[in-house]
PDB file of C-alpha atoms in Angstrom:
ATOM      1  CA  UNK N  10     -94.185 -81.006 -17.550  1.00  0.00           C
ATOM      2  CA  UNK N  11     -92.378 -84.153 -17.505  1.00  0.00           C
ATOM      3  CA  UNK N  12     -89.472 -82.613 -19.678  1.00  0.00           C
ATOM      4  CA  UNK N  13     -88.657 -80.270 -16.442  1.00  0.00           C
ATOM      5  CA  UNK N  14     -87.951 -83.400 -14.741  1.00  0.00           C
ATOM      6  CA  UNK N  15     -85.798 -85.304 -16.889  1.00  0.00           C
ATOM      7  CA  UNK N  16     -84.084 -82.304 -17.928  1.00  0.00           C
ATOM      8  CA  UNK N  17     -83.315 -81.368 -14.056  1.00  0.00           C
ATOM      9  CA  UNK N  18     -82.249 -85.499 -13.980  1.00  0.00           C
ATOM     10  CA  UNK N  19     -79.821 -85.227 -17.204  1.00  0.00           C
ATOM     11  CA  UNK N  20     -78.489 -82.097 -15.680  1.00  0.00           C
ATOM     12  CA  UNK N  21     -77.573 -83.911 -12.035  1.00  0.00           C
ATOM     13  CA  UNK N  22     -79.771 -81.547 -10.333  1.00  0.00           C
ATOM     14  CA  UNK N  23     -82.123 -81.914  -7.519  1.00  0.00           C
ATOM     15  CA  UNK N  24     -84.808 -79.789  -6.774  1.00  0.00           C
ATOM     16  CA  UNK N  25     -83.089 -77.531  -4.055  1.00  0.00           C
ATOM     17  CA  UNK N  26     -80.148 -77.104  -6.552  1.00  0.00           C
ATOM     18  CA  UNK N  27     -82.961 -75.972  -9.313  1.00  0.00           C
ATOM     19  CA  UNK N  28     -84.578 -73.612  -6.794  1.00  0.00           C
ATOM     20  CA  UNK N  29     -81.576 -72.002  -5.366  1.00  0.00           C
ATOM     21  CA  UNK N  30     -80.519 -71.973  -9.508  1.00  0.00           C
ATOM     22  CA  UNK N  31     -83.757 -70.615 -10.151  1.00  0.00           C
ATOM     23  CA  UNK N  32     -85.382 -69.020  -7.607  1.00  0.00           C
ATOM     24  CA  UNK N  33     -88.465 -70.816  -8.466  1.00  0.00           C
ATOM     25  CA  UNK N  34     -89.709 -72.385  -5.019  1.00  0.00           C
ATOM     26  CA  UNK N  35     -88.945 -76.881  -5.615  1.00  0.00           C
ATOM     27  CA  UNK N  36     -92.594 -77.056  -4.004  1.00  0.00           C
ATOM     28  CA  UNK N  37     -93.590 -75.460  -7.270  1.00  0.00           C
ATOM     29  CA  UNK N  38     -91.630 -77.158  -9.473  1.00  0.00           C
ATOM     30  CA  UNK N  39     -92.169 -80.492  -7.705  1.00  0.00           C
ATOM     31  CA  UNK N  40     -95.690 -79.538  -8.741  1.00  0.00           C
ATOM     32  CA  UNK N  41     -95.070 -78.830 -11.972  1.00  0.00           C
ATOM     33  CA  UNK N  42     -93.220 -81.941 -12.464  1.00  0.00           C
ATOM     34  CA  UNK N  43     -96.080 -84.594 -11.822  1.00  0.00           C
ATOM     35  CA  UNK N  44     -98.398 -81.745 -13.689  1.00  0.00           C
ATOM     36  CA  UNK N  45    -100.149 -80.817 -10.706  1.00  0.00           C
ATOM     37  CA  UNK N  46    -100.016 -76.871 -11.966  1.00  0.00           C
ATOM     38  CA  UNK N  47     -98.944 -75.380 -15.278  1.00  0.00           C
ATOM     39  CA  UNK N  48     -95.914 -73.389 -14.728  1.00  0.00           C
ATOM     40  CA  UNK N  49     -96.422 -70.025 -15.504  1.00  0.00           C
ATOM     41  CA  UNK N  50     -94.290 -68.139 -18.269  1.00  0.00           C
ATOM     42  CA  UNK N  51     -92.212 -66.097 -15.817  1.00  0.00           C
ATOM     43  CA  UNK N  52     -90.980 -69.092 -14.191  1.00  0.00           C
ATOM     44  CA  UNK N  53     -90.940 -71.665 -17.644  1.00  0.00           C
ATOM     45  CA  UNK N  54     -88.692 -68.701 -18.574  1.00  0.00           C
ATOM     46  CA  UNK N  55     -86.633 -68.999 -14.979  1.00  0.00           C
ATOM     47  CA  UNK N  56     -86.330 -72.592 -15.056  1.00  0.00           C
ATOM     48  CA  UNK N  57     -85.336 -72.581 -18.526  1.00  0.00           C
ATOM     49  CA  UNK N  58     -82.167 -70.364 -17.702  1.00  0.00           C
ATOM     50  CA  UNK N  59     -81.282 -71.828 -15.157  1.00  0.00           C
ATOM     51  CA  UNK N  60     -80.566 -75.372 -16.739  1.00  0.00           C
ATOM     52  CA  UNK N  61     -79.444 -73.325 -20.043  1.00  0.00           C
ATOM     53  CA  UNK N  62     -82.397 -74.853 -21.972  1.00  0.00           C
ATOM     54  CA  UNK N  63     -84.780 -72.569 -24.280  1.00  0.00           C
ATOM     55  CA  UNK N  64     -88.424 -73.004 -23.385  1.00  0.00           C
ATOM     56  CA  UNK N  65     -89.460 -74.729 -26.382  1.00  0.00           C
ATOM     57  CA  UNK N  66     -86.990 -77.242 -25.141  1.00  0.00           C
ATOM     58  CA  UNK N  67     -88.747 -77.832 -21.564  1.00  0.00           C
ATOM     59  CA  UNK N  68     -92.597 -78.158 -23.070  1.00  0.00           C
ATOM     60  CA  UNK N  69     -94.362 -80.663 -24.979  1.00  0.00           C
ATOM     61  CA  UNK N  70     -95.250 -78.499 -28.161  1.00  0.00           C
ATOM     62  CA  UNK N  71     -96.514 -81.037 -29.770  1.00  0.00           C
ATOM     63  CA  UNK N  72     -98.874 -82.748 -26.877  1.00  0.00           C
ATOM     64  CA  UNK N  73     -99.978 -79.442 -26.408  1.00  0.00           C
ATOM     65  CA  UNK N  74    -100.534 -78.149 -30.332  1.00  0.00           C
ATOM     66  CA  UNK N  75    -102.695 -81.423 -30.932  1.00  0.00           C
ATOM     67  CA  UNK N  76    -104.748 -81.435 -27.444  1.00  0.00           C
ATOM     68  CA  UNK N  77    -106.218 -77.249 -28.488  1.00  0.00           C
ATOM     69  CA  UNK N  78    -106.396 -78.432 -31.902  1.00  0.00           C
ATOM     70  CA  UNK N  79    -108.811 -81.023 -30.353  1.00  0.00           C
ATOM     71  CA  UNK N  80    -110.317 -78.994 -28.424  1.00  0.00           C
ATOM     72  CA  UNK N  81    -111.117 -75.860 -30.999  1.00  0.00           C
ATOM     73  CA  UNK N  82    -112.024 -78.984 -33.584  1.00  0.00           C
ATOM     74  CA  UNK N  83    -115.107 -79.651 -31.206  1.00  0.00           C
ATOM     75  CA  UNK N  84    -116.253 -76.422 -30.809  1.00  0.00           C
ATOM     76  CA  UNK N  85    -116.416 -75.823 -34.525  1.00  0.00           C
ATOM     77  CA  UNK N  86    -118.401 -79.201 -34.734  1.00  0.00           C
ATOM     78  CA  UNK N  87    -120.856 -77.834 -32.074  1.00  0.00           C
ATOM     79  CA  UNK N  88    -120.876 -74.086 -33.784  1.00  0.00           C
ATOM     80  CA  UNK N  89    -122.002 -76.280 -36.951  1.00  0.00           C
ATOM     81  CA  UNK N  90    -124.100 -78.041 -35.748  1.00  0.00           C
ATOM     82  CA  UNK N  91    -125.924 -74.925 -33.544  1.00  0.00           C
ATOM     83  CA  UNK N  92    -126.151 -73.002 -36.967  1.00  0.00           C
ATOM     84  CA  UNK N  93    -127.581 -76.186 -38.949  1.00  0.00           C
ATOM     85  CA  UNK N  94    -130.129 -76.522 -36.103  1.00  0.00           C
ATOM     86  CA  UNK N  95    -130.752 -72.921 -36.254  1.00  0.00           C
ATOM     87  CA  UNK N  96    -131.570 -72.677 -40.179  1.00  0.00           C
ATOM     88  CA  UNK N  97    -134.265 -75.256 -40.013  1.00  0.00           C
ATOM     89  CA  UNK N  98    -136.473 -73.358 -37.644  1.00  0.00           C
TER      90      UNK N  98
END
C-alpha cells in the first residue's frame, strides 16, 4: 500500500497525525505502508477519510486486478488440464 504513504507524504502528515486523524493505530499503518499486512476495509475506509481521499484513490486497482487475473488464469490452465487428463482414462 505504497499509495497510503505518499498520500500521507503529499498531505504533510506523519503517522501520529494520521492515527490521531484516523484512529487507525500508525503501528498498523506503518505496516501497511511497507505491505507488511493488507489493511482491512474498515480501516482502508478510515484512512481514506481521514486524508479526504476515496478508497479507489489509496489502492493499486490495477496491480491488484492483473495479479487475481493471474492467479484465476492458472487455475483454469490446471482445471484444463485435470479434465483433459481425466477424459483419456
Amino acid at each position: 500500500m505504497q499509495n497510503i504513504k505518499k498520500a500521507r507524504k503529499e498531505k504533510g502528515l506523519s503517522l501520529i497525525d494520521l492515527e490521531n486523524i484516523s484512529g487507525v493505530k500508525s503501528r498498523t499503518i506503518f505496516s501497511y505502508e511497507n505491505e507488511e499486512r493488507e489493511p482491512t476495509i474498515n480501516n482502508l475506509t478510515k484512512i481514506a477519510i481521514a486524508m479526504n481521499m476515496t478508497v479507489d484513490e489509496l489502492i493499486d486497482f490495477r496491480r491488484i486486478h492483473d495479479q487475481i487475473g493471474e492467479d484465476m488464469a492458472e487455475r483454469v490452465r490446471k482445471l484444463e488440464k485435470s479434465r483433459t487428463a481425466n477424459k483419456k482414462h
